[in-house]
JSON list of C-alpha atoms in Angstrom, two decimals:
[
{"chain": "A", "resi": 5, "resn": "MET", "atom": "CA", "xyz": [31.63, -58.22, 140.41]},
{"chain": "A", "resi": 6, "resn": "LYS", "atom": "CA", "xyz": [32.09, -55.51, 137.80]},
{"chain": "A", "resi": 7, "resn": "VAL", "atom": "CA", "xyz": [30.55, -55.51, 134.33]},
{"chain": "A", "resi": 8, "resn": "ARG", "atom": "CA", "xyz": [30.15, -53.47, 131.17]},
{"chain": "A", "resi": 9, "resn": "ILE", "atom": "CA", "xyz": [26.73, -53.00, 129.58]},
{"chain": "A", "resi": 10, "resn": "GLN", "atom": "CA", "xyz": [26.44, -53.67, 125.84]},
{"chain": "A", "resi": 11, "resn": "PHE", "atom": "CA", "xyz": [23.19, -52.82, 124.08]},
{"chain": "A", "resi": 12, "resn": "THR", "atom": "CA", "xyz": [21.57, -51.54, 120.91]},
{"chain": "A", "resi": 13, "resn": "TYR", "atom": "CA", "xyz": [19.46, -48.38, 121.03]},
{"chain": "A", "resi": 14, "resn": "GLN", "atom": "CA", "xyz": [16.65, -48.16, 118.50]},
{"chain": "A", "resi": 15, "resn": "THR", "atom": "CA", "xyz": [14.53, -45.07, 117.74]},
{"chain": "A", "resi": 16, "resn": "PRO", "atom": "CA", "xyz": [10.78, -45.26, 116.94]},
{"chain": "A", "resi": 17, "resn": "MET", "atom": "CA", "xyz": [11.70, -44.67, 113.27]},
{"chain": "A", "resi": 18, "resn": "GLY", "atom": "CA", "xyz": [13.94, -47.74, 113.24]},
{"chain": "A", "resi": 19, "resn": "ALA", "atom": "CA", "xyz": [17.38, -46.10, 113.33]},
{"chain": "A", "resi": 20, "resn": "ASN", "atom": "CA", "xyz": [19.73, -47.91, 115.73]},
{"chain": "A", "resi": 21, "resn": "THR", "atom": "CA", "xyz": [23.28, -48.00, 116.98]},
{"chain": "A", "resi": 22, "resn": "SER", "atom": "CA", "xyz": [25.29, -49.96, 119.58]},
{"chain": "A", "resi": 23, "resn": "PHE", "atom": "CA", "xyz": [26.72, -48.70, 122.85]},
{"chain": "A", "resi": 24, "resn": "GLN", "atom": "CA", "xyz": [29.04, -50.04, 125.54]},
{"chain": "A", "resi": 25, "resn": "SER", "atom": "CA", "xyz": [29.26, -48.55, 129.02]},
{"chain": "A", "resi": 26, "resn": "GLU", "atom": "CA", "xyz": [32.30, -48.12, 131.21]},
{"chain": "A", "resi": 27, "resn": "GLU", "atom": "CA", "xyz": [33.00, -50.81, 133.80]},
{"chain": "A", "resi": 28, "resn": "MET", "atom": "CA", "xyz": [30.87, -50.57, 136.93]},
{"chain": "A", "resi": 29, "resn": "LYS", "atom": "CA", "xyz": [29.52, -52.62, 139.82]},
{"chain": "A", "resi": 30, "resn": "ALA", "atom": "CA", "xyz": [27.07, -55.24, 138.56]},
{"chain": "A", "resi": 31, "resn": "LEU", "atom": "CA", "xyz": [24.33, -54.14, 140.97]},
{"chain": "A", "resi": 32, "resn": "ASP", "atom": "CA", "xyz": [24.63, -50.55, 139.70]},
{"chain": "A", "resi": 33, "resn": "ALA", "atom": "CA", "xyz": [24.48, -51.85, 136.13]},
{"chain": "A", "resi": 34, "resn": "LEU", "atom": "CA", "xyz": [21.25, -53.73, 136.89]},
{"chain": "A", "resi": 35, "resn": "LEU", "atom": "CA", "xyz": [19.69, -50.57, 138.33]},
{"chain": "A", "resi": 36, "resn": "LEU", "atom": "CA", "xyz": [20.69, -48.56, 135.26]},
{"chain": "A", "resi": 37, "resn": "VAL", "atom": "CA", "xyz": [19.30, -51.18, 132.90]},
{"chain": "A", "resi": 38, "resn": "ASP", "atom": "CA", "xyz": [15.99, -51.34, 134.78]},
{"chain": "A", "resi": 39, "resn": "ASP", "atom": "CA", "xyz": [15.67, -47.59, 134.25]},
{"chain": "A", "resi": 40, "resn": "MET", "atom": "CA", "xyz": [16.84, -47.67, 130.60]},
{"chain": "A", "resi": 41, "resn": "GLU", "atom": "CA", "xyz": [14.35, -50.36, 129.67]},
{"chain": "A", "resi": 42, "resn": "LYS", "atom": "CA", "xyz": [11.47, -48.06, 130.63]},
{"chain": "A", "resi": 43, "resn": "THR", "atom": "CA", "xyz": [12.13, -46.19, 127.36]},
{"chain": "A", "resi": 44, "resn": "GLY", "atom": "CA", "xyz": [11.33, -49.33, 125.36]},
{"chain": "A", "resi": 45, "resn": "ARG", "atom": "CA", "xyz": [14.22, -48.55, 123.01]},
{"chain": "A", "resi": 46, "resn": "VAL", "atom": "CA", "xyz": [16.96, -50.77, 124.44]},
{"chain": "A", "resi": 47, "resn": "LYS", "atom": "CA", "xyz": [17.55, -53.97, 122.45]},
{"chain": "A", "resi": 48, "resn": "GLN", "atom": "CA", "xyz": [20.02, -56.89, 122.54]},
{"chain": "A", "resi": 49, "resn": "LEU", "atom": "CA", "xyz": [21.25, -56.06, 126.02]},
{"chain": "A", "resi": 50, "resn": "THR", "atom": "CA", "xyz": [24.15, -58.02, 127.51]},
{"chain": "A", "resi": 51, "resn": "PHE", "atom": "CA", "xyz": [26.42, -57.69, 130.55]},
{"chain": "A", "resi": 52, "resn": "ILE", "atom": "CA", "xyz": [30.14, -58.48, 130.09]},
{"chain": "A", "resi": 53, "resn": "ASP", "atom": "CA", "xyz": [32.18, -59.25, 133.21]},
{"chain": "A", "resi": 54, "resn": "THR", "atom": "CA", "xyz": [35.93, -58.75, 133.71]},
{"chain": "A", "resi": 55, "resn": "GLN", "atom": "CA", "xyz": [36.59, -62.24, 132.35]},
{"chain": "A", "resi": 56, "resn": "ASP", "atom": "CA", "xyz": [34.74, -61.30, 129.12]},
{"chain": "A", "resi": 57, "resn": "ILE", "atom": "CA", "xyz": [31.91, -63.69, 130.02]},
{"chain": "A", "resi": 58, "resn": "ALA", "atom": "CA", "xyz": [28.48, -62.56, 128.80]},
{"chain": "A", "resi": 59, "resn": "TRP", "atom": "CA", "xyz": [25.49, -62.54, 131.15]},
{"chain": "A", "resi": 60, "resn": "SER", "atom": "CA", "xyz": [21.83, -61.93, 130.39]},
{"chain": "A", "resi": 61, "resn": "GLN", "atom": "CA", "xyz": [19.84, -59.70, 132.73]},
{"chain": "A", "resi": 62, "resn": "LYS", "atom": "CA", "xyz": [17.99, -62.73, 134.05]},
{"chain": "A", "resi": 63, "resn": "GLU", "atom": "CA", "xyz": [21.24, -64.65, 134.70]},
{"chain": "A", "resi": 64, "resn": "LEU", "atom": "CA", "xyz": [22.83, -61.74, 136.54]},
{"chain": "A", "resi": 65, "resn": "LYS", "atom": "CA", "xyz": [19.80, -61.22, 138.77]},
{"chain": "A", "resi": 66, "resn": "ARG", "atom": "CA", "xyz": [19.68, -64.93, 139.57]},
{"chain": "A", "resi": 67, "resn": "TYR", "atom": "CA", "xyz": [23.38, -64.86, 140.46]},
{"chain": "A", "resi": 68, "resn": "PHE", "atom": "CA", "xyz": [22.84, -62.15, 143.08]},
{"chain": "A", "resi": 69, "resn": "GLU", "atom": "CA", "xyz": [19.82, -63.96, 144.48]},
{"chain": "A", "resi": 70, "resn": "GLU", "atom": "CA", "xyz": [21.96, -67.08, 144.93]},
{"chain": "A", "resi": 71, "resn": "ILE", "atom": "CA", "xyz": [24.88, -65.34, 146.67]},
{"chain": "A", "resi": 72, "resn": "GLU", "atom": "CA", "xyz": [22.75, -63.20, 148.99]},
{"chain": "A", "resi": 73, "resn": "GLU", "atom": "CA", "xyz": [23.34, -65.60, 151.90]},
{"chain": "A", "resi": 74, "resn": "GLU", "atom": "CA", "xyz": [27.09, -65.79, 151.24]},
{"chain": "A", "resi": 75, "resn": "PRO", "atom": "CA", "xyz": [29.74, -63.09, 151.87]},
{"chain": "A", "resi": 76, "resn": "HIS", "atom": "CA", "xyz": [29.98, -60.83, 148.82]},
{"chain": "A", "resi": 77, "resn": "ASP", "atom": "CA", "xyz": [30.90, -57.28, 147.76]},
{"chain": "A", "resi": 78, "resn": "VAL", "atom": "CA", "xyz": [34.15, -57.78, 149.69]},
{"chain": "A", "resi": 79, "resn": "TYR", "atom": "CA", "xyz": [36.74, -55.03, 150.25]},
{"chain": "A", "resi": 80, "resn": "ILE", "atom": "CA", "xyz": [40.07, -55.76, 151.97]},
{"chain": "A", "resi": 81, "resn": "TYR", "atom": "CA", "xyz": [42.34, -53.07, 153.42]},
{"chain": "A", "resi": 82, "resn": "PHE", "atom": "CA", "xyz": [45.77, -54.13, 154.66]},
{"chain": "A", "resi": 83, "resn": "ASP", "atom": "CA", "xyz": [48.88, -52.55, 156.16]},
{"chain": "A", "resi": 84, "resn": "GLY", "atom": "CA", "xyz": [52.14, -53.76, 157.66]},
{"chain": "A", "resi": 85, "resn": "GLY", "atom": "CA", "xyz": [54.53, -51.95, 159.95]},
{"chain": "A", "resi": 86, "resn": "PHE", "atom": "CA", "xyz": [58.16, -52.90, 160.67]},
{"chain": "A", "resi": 87, "resn": "ASP", "atom": "CA", "xyz": [60.28, -51.92, 163.66]},
{"chain": "A", "resi": 88, "resn": "GLN", "atom": "CA", "xyz": [63.88, -52.27, 162.47]},
{"chain": "A", "resi": 89, "resn": "GLN", "atom": "CA", "xyz": [65.39, -51.96, 165.92]},
{"chain": "A", "resi": 90, "resn": "ARG", "atom": "CA", "xyz": [63.27, -54.67, 167.51]},
{"chain": "A", "resi": 91, "resn": "LYS", "atom": "CA", "xyz": [62.92, -56.79, 164.33]},
{"chain": "A", "resi": 92, "resn": "LYS", "atom": "CA", "xyz": [59.21, -56.84, 165.02]},
{"chain": "A", "resi": 93, "resn": "SER", "atom": "CA", "xyz": [56.29, -56.43, 162.60]},
{"chain": "A", "resi": 94, "resn": "GLY", "atom": "CA", "xyz": [52.69, -55.36, 163.08]},
{"chain": "A", "resi": 95, "resn": "LEU", "atom": "CA", "xyz": [50.02, -56.59, 160.68]},
{"chain": "A", "resi": 96, "resn": "GLY", "atom": "CA", "xyz": [46.61, -54.99, 160.28]},
{"chain": "A", "resi": 97, "resn": "CYS", "atom": "CA", "xyz": [43.60, -55.75, 158.11]},
{"chain": "A", "resi": 98, "resn": "VAL", "atom": "CA", "xyz": [40.04, -54.54, 157.69]},
{"chain": "A", "resi": 99, "resn": "ILE", "atom": "CA", "xyz": [37.45, -56.50, 155.71]},
{"chain": "A", "resi": 100, "resn": "TYR", "atom": "CA", "xyz": [34.11, -55.06, 154.62]},
{"chain": "A", "resi": 101, "resn": "TYR", "atom": "CA", "xyz": [31.47, -57.34, 153.14]},
{"chain": "A", "resi": 102, "resn": "GLN", "atom": "CA", "xyz": [27.75, -57.86, 152.56]},
{"chain": "A", "resi": 103, "resn": "GLN", "atom": "CA", "xyz": [25.72, -60.85, 153.68]},
{"chain": "A", "resi": 104, "resn": "ASN", "atom": "CA", "xyz": [21.97, -61.46, 154.02]},
{"chain": "A", "resi": 105, "resn": "GLY", "atom": "CA", "xyz": [21.24, -57.83, 153.18]},
{"chain": "A", "resi": 106, "resn": "LYS", "atom": "CA", "xyz": [23.53, -56.50, 155.93]},
{"chain": "A", "resi": 107, "resn": "SER", "atom": "CA", "xyz": [26.98, -54.85, 155.92]},
{"chain": "A", "resi": 108, "resn": "PHE", "atom": "CA", "xyz": [29.77, -56.09, 158.18]},
{"chain": "A", "resi": 109, "resn": "ARG", "atom": "CA", "xyz": [33.28, -55.00, 159.12]},
{"chain": "A", "resi": 110, "resn": "ILE", "atom": "CA", "xyz": [36.08, -57.17, 160.49]},
{"chain": "A", "resi": 111, "resn": "ARG", "atom": "CA", "xyz": [39.11, -55.55, 162.13]},
{"chain": "A", "resi": 112, "resn": "LYS", "atom": "CA", "xyz": [42.08, -57.66, 163.14]},
{"chain": "A", "resi": 113, "resn": "ASN", "atom": "CA", "xyz": [45.80, -57.34, 163.83]},
{"chain": "A", "resi": 114, "resn": "ALA", "atom": "CA", "xyz": [48.76, -59.49, 164.80]},
{"chain": "A", "resi": 115, "resn": "THR", "atom": "CA", "xyz": [52.40, -59.21, 165.81]},
{"chain": "A", "resi": 116, "resn": "VAL", "atom": "CA", "xyz": [55.13, -61.31, 164.20]},
{"chain": "A", "resi": 117, "resn": "GLY", "atom": "CA", "xyz": [58.86, -61.43, 164.75]},
{"chain": "A", "resi": 118, "resn": "GLU", "atom": "CA", "xyz": [60.39, -63.33, 161.85]},
{"chain": "A", "resi": 119, "resn": "LEU", "atom": "CA", "xyz": [60.19, -60.73, 159.05]},
{"chain": "A", "resi": 120, "resn": "ASP", "atom": "CA", "xyz": [63.08, -58.67, 157.69]},
{"chain": "A", "resi": 121, "resn": "SER", "atom": "CA", "xyz": [61.67, -55.53, 156.04]},
{"chain": "A", "resi": 122, "resn": "ASN", "atom": "CA", "xyz": [58.69, -53.23, 155.76]},
{"chain": "A", "resi": 123, "resn": "ASN", "atom": "CA", "xyz": [57.85, -54.60, 152.31]},
{"chain": "A", "resi": 124, "resn": "GLU", "atom": "CA", "xyz": [57.76, -58.12, 153.71]},
{"chain": "A", "resi": 125, "resn": "ALA", "atom": "CA", "xyz": [55.50, -56.91, 156.53]},
{"chain": "A", "resi": 126, "resn": "GLU", "atom": "CA", "xyz": [53.12, -55.43, 153.92]},
{"chain": "A", "resi": 127, "resn": "TYR", "atom": "CA", "xyz": [52.95, -58.75, 152.06]},
{"chain": "A", "resi": 128, "resn": "ALA", "atom": "CA", "xyz": [52.47, -60.61, 155.34]},
{"chain": "A", "resi": 129, "resn": "ALA", "atom": "CA", "xyz": [49.61, -58.26, 156.26]},
{"chain": "A", "resi": 130, "resn": "LEU", "atom": "CA", "xyz": [47.76, -59.09, 153.04]},
{"chain": "A", "resi": 131, "resn": "HIS", "atom": "CA", "xyz": [48.35, -62.81, 153.55]},
{"chain": "A", "resi": 132, "resn": "PHE", "atom": "CA", "xyz": [47.03, -62.39, 157.12]},
{"chain": "A", "resi": 133, "resn": "ALA", "atom": "CA", "xyz": [43.88, -60.73, 155.71]},
{"chain": "A", "resi": 134, "resn": "LEU", "atom": "CA", "xyz": [43.34, -63.61, 153.29]},
{"chain": "A", "resi": 135, "resn": "LYS", "atom": "CA", "xyz": [43.45, -66.15, 156.10]},
{"chain": "A", "resi": 136, "resn": "GLU", "atom": "CA", "xyz": [40.70, -64.14, 157.81]},
{"chain": "A", "resi": 137, "resn": "LEU", "atom": "CA", "xyz": [38.73, -64.06, 154.56]},
{"chain": "A", "resi": 138, "resn": "GLU", "atom": "CA", "xyz": [39.13, -67.82, 154.29]},
{"chain": "A", "resi": 139, "resn": "SER", "atom": "CA", "xyz": [37.44, -68.22, 157.68]},
{"chain": "A", "resi": 140, "resn": "LEU", "atom": "CA", "xyz": [34.33, -66.56, 156.20]},
{"chain": "A", "resi": 141, "resn": "ASP", "atom": "CA", "xyz": [34.21, -69.29, 153.56]},
{"chain": "A", "resi": 142, "resn": "ALA", "atom": "CA", "xyz": [34.10, -66.62, 150.84]},
{"chain": "A", "resi": 143, "resn": "GLN", "atom": "CA", "xyz": [34.59, -68.31, 147.48]},
{"chain": "A", "resi": 144, "resn": "HIS", "atom": "CA", "xyz": [33.90, -67.89, 143.77]},
{"chain": "A", "resi": 145, "resn": "LEU", "atom": "CA", "xyz": [33.73, -64.12, 143.75]},
{"chain": "A", "resi": 146, "resn": "GLN", "atom": "CA", "xyz": [35.55, -60.95, 142.82]},
{"chain": "A", "resi": 147, "resn": "ILE", "atom": "CA", "xyz": [36.98, -58.85, 145.64]},
{"chain": "A", "resi": 148, "resn": "THR", "atom": "CA", "xyz": [38.73, -55.49, 145.91]},
{"chain": "A", "resi": 149, "resn": "VAL", "atom": "CA", "xyz": [42.11, -55.34, 147.66]},
{"chain": "A", "resi": 150, "resn": "ARG", "atom": "CA", "xyz": [43.26, -51.88, 148.75]},
{"chain": "A", "resi": 151, "resn": "GLY", "atom": "CA", "xyz": [46.60, -50.91, 150.23]},
{"chain": "A", "resi": 152, "resn": "ASP", "atom": "CA", "xyz": [49.09, -48.03, 150.25]},
{"chain": "A", "resi": 153, "resn": "SER", "atom": "CA", "xyz": [52.16, -50.17, 149.50]},
{"chain": "A", "resi": 154, "resn": "GLN", "atom": "CA", "xyz": [53.29, -49.42, 145.93]},
{"chain": "A", "resi": 155, "resn": "VAL", "atom": "CA", "xyz": [55.57, -52.46, 146.01]},
{"chain": "A", "resi": 156, "resn": "VAL", "atom": "CA", "xyz": [52.88, -54.98, 146.97]},
{"chain": "A", "resi": 157, "resn": "ILE", "atom": "CA", "xyz": [50.07, -53.59, 144.82]},
{"chain": "A", "resi": 158, "resn": "ASN", "atom": "CA", "xyz": [52.15, -53.00, 141.70]},
{"chain": "A", "resi": 159, "resn": "GLN", "atom": "CA", "xyz": [53.95, -56.34, 141.94]},
{"chain": "A", "resi": 160, "resn": "LEU", "atom": "CA", "xyz": [50.74, -58.30, 142.41]},
{"chain": "A", "resi": 161, "resn": "LYS", "atom": "CA", "xyz": [49.17, -56.42, 139.49]},
{"chain": "A", "resi": 162, "resn": "GLY", "atom": "CA", "xyz": [52.16, -57.48, 137.38]},
{"chain": "A", "resi": 163, "resn": "GLU", "atom": "CA", "xyz": [53.19, -53.88, 136.71]},
{"chain": "A", "resi": 164, "resn": "TRP", "atom": "CA", "xyz": [56.46, -54.09, 138.67]},
{"chain": "A", "resi": 165, "resn": "PRO", "atom": "CA", "xyz": [58.92, -57.01, 138.58]},
{"chain": "A", "resi": 166, "resn": "CYS", "atom": "CA", "xyz": [59.62, -58.92, 141.79]},
{"chain": "A", "resi": 167, "resn": "TYR", "atom": "CA", "xyz": [63.32, -59.79, 142.02]},
{"chain": "A", "resi": 168, "resn": "GLU", "atom": "CA", "xyz": [63.57, -60.43, 145.77]},
{"chain": "A", "resi": 169, "resn": "LYS", "atom": "CA", "xyz": [63.16, -64.12, 146.54]},
{"chain": "A", "resi": 170, "resn": "THR", "atom": "CA", "xyz": [61.44, -63.48, 149.87]},
{"chain": "A", "resi": 171, "resn": "LEU", "atom": "CA", "xyz": [58.83, -61.12, 148.39]},
{"chain": "A", "resi": 172, "resn": "SER", "atom": "CA", "xyz": [58.32, -63.43, 145.43]},
{"chain": "A", "resi": 173, "resn": "GLY", "atom": "CA", "xyz": [57.54, -66.23, 147.88]},
{"chain": "A", "resi": 174, "resn": "TRP", "atom": "CA", "xyz": [54.89, -64.12, 149.60]},
{"chain": "A", "resi": 175, "resn": "ALA", "atom": "CA", "xyz": [53.37, -63.16, 146.25]},
{"chain": "A", "resi": 176, "resn": "GLY", "atom": "CA", "xyz": [53.18, -66.83, 145.29]},
{"chain": "A", "resi": 177, "resn": "ARG", "atom": "CA", "xyz": [51.43, -67.77, 148.53]},
{"chain": "A", "resi": 178, "resn": "ILE", "atom": "CA", "xyz": [48.89, -64.98, 148.08]},
{"chain": "A", "resi": 179, "resn": "GLU", "atom": "CA", "xyz": [48.14, -65.95, 144.48]},
{"chain": "A", "resi": 180, "resn": "THR", "atom": "CA", "xyz": [47.78, -69.61, 145.53]},
{"chain": "A", "resi": 181, "resn": "LYS", "atom": "CA", "xyz": [45.21, -68.66, 148.18]},
{"chain": "A", "resi": 182, "resn": "PHE", "atom": "CA", "xyz": [43.18, -66.71, 145.66]},
{"chain": "A", "resi": 183, "resn": "THR", "atom": "CA", "xyz": [43.29, -69.57, 143.18]},
{"chain": "A", "resi": 184, "resn": "TYR", "atom": "CA", "xyz": [42.31, -72.14, 145.81]},
{"chain": "A", "resi": 185, "resn": "GLN", "atom": "CA", "xyz": [39.27, -70.07, 146.82]},
{"chain": "A", "resi": 186, "resn": "SER", "atom": "CA", "xyz": [38.38, -69.22, 143.20]},
{"chain": "A", "resi": 187, "resn": "ILE", "atom": "CA", "xyz": [38.64, -65.52, 144.02]},
{"chain": "A", "resi": 188, "resn": "GLU", "atom": "CA", "xyz": [39.50, -62.84, 141.47]},
{"chain": "A", "resi": 189, "resn": "PRO", "atom": "CA", "xyz": [41.29, -59.91, 143.18]},
{"chain": "A", "resi": 190, "resn": "GLN", "atom": "CA", "xyz": [41.14, -56.35, 141.90]},
{"chain": "A", "resi": 191, "resn": "TYR", "atom": "CA", "xyz": [44.11, -54.45, 143.33]},
{"chain": "A", "resi": 192, "resn": "GLU", "atom": "CA", "xyz": [43.85, -50.73, 144.09]},
{"chain": "A", "resi": 193, "resn": "LEU", "atom": "CA", "xyz": [46.70, -48.50, 145.30]},
{"chain": "A", "resi": 194, "resn": "ILE", "atom": "CA", "xyz": [45.28, -45.90, 147.69]},
{"chain": "A", "resi": 195, "resn": "PRO", "atom": "CA", "xyz": [46.80, -42.93, 149.59]},
{"chain": "A", "resi": 196, "resn": "ARG", "atom": "CA", "xyz": [47.96, -43.64, 153.13]},
{"chain": "A", "resi": 197, "resn": "LYS", "atom": "CA", "xyz": [45.26, -41.33, 154.52]},
{"chain": "A", "resi": 198, "resn": "ASN", "atom": "CA", "xyz": [42.62, -43.61, 152.97]},
{"chain": "A", "resi": 199, "resn": "ASN", "atom": "CA", "xyz": [44.16, -46.63, 154.66]},
{"chain": "A", "resi": 200, "resn": "ASN", "atom": "CA", "xyz": [44.11, -45.26, 158.18]},
{"chain": "A", "resi": 201, "resn": "GLU", "atom": "CA", "xyz": [42.07, -48.11, 159.70]},
{"chain": "A", "resi": 202, "resn": "ALA", "atom": "CA", "xyz": [44.52, -50.82, 158.66]},
{"chain": "A", "resi": 203, "resn": "ASP", "atom": "CA", "xyz": [47.49, -48.56, 159.44]},
{"chain": "A", "resi": 204, "resn": "ARG", "atom": "CA", "xyz": [46.19, -47.96, 162.96]},
{"chain": "A", "resi": 205, "resn": "LEU", "atom": "CA", "xyz": [45.74, -51.69, 163.52]},
{"chain": "A", "resi": 206, "resn": "ALA", "atom": "CA", "xyz": [49.33, -52.37, 162.43]},
{"chain": "A", "resi": 207, "resn": "THR", "atom": "CA", "xyz": [50.60, -49.65, 164.78]},
{"chain": "A", "resi": 208, "resn": "GLN", "atom": "CA", "xyz": [48.56, -51.05, 167.67]},
{"chain": "A", "resi": 209, "resn": "ALA", "atom": "CA", "xyz": [50.04, -54.49, 167.01]},
{"chain": "A", "resi": 210, "resn": "LEU", "atom": "CA", "xyz": [53.54, -53.03, 167.39]},
{"chain": "A", "resi": 211, "resn": "GLU", "atom": "CA", "xyz": [52.35, -51.55, 170.69]},
{"chain": "A", "resi": 212, "resn": "ASN", "atom": "CA", "xyz": [51.16, -55.02, 171.81]},
{"chain": "A", "resi": 213, "resn": "ILE", "atom": "CA", "xyz": [47.49, -53.98, 171.59]},
{"chain": "A", "resi": 214, "resn": "GLU", "atom": "CA", "xyz": [45.54, -56.90, 170.16]},
{"chain": "A", "resi": 215, "resn": "ILE", "atom": "CA", "xyz": [42.40, -56.13, 168.17]},
{"chain": "A", "resi": 216, "resn": "SER", "atom": "CA", "xyz": [39.88, -58.68, 166.85]},
{"chain": "A", "resi": 217, "resn": "SER", "atom": "CA", "xyz": [36.34, -57.53, 166.15]},
{"chain": "A", "resi": 218, "resn": "LYS", "atom": "CA", "xyz": [33.38, -58.05, 163.86]},
{"chain": "A", "resi": 219, "resn": "LYS", "atom": "CA", "xyz": [30.37, -55.76, 163.77]},
{"chain": "A", "resi": 220, "resn": "GLU", "atom": "CA", "xyz": [27.47, -54.73, 161.60]},
{"chain": "A", "resi": 221, "resn": "VAL", "atom": "CA", "xyz": [28.04, -51.31, 160.03]}
]
């Protein structure tokens, strides 16, 4: 979850003004507020999430206490590779998440043969990642989705139109999964070099090397 901090700052002489922070992780915001409150000059403090819902400090702390035993702070990396000659696709995904005070990483890949383009393989890789996320029973949270496909990321963000029927179908299935699990995705386009884990998994799938692992990191 990401939030903005809204508060009033008041001097000992009574002068005051209002401030709003940039958007940041909610846990970082709580740490900042704990430090700011030591001055005794912060008043009328509120946290505003990405849905413009206001949270008190007490409500936000209680929220994190309640989700501690559930998967949270989730980051998904995905990548799809397409072999035109063999009409074969490799899908790779990496999922990082927190649970019970520990950090975990899932790495998984798959090979499929019914796709027709690299863009479709990229969409299929993200859909593949969401099925893995579903197995964790992760619900009612905000997650970060990172990939190096401009087509997939920009279309799902609504910044690029999607005219191809096949790709539009994949986009619809992905959005349906997010809605069903009450998950709010935040899409981030990243350089290929920053997506090397998922890229490697997709390449290994095309080489018939199956990977499926989960470990504490």
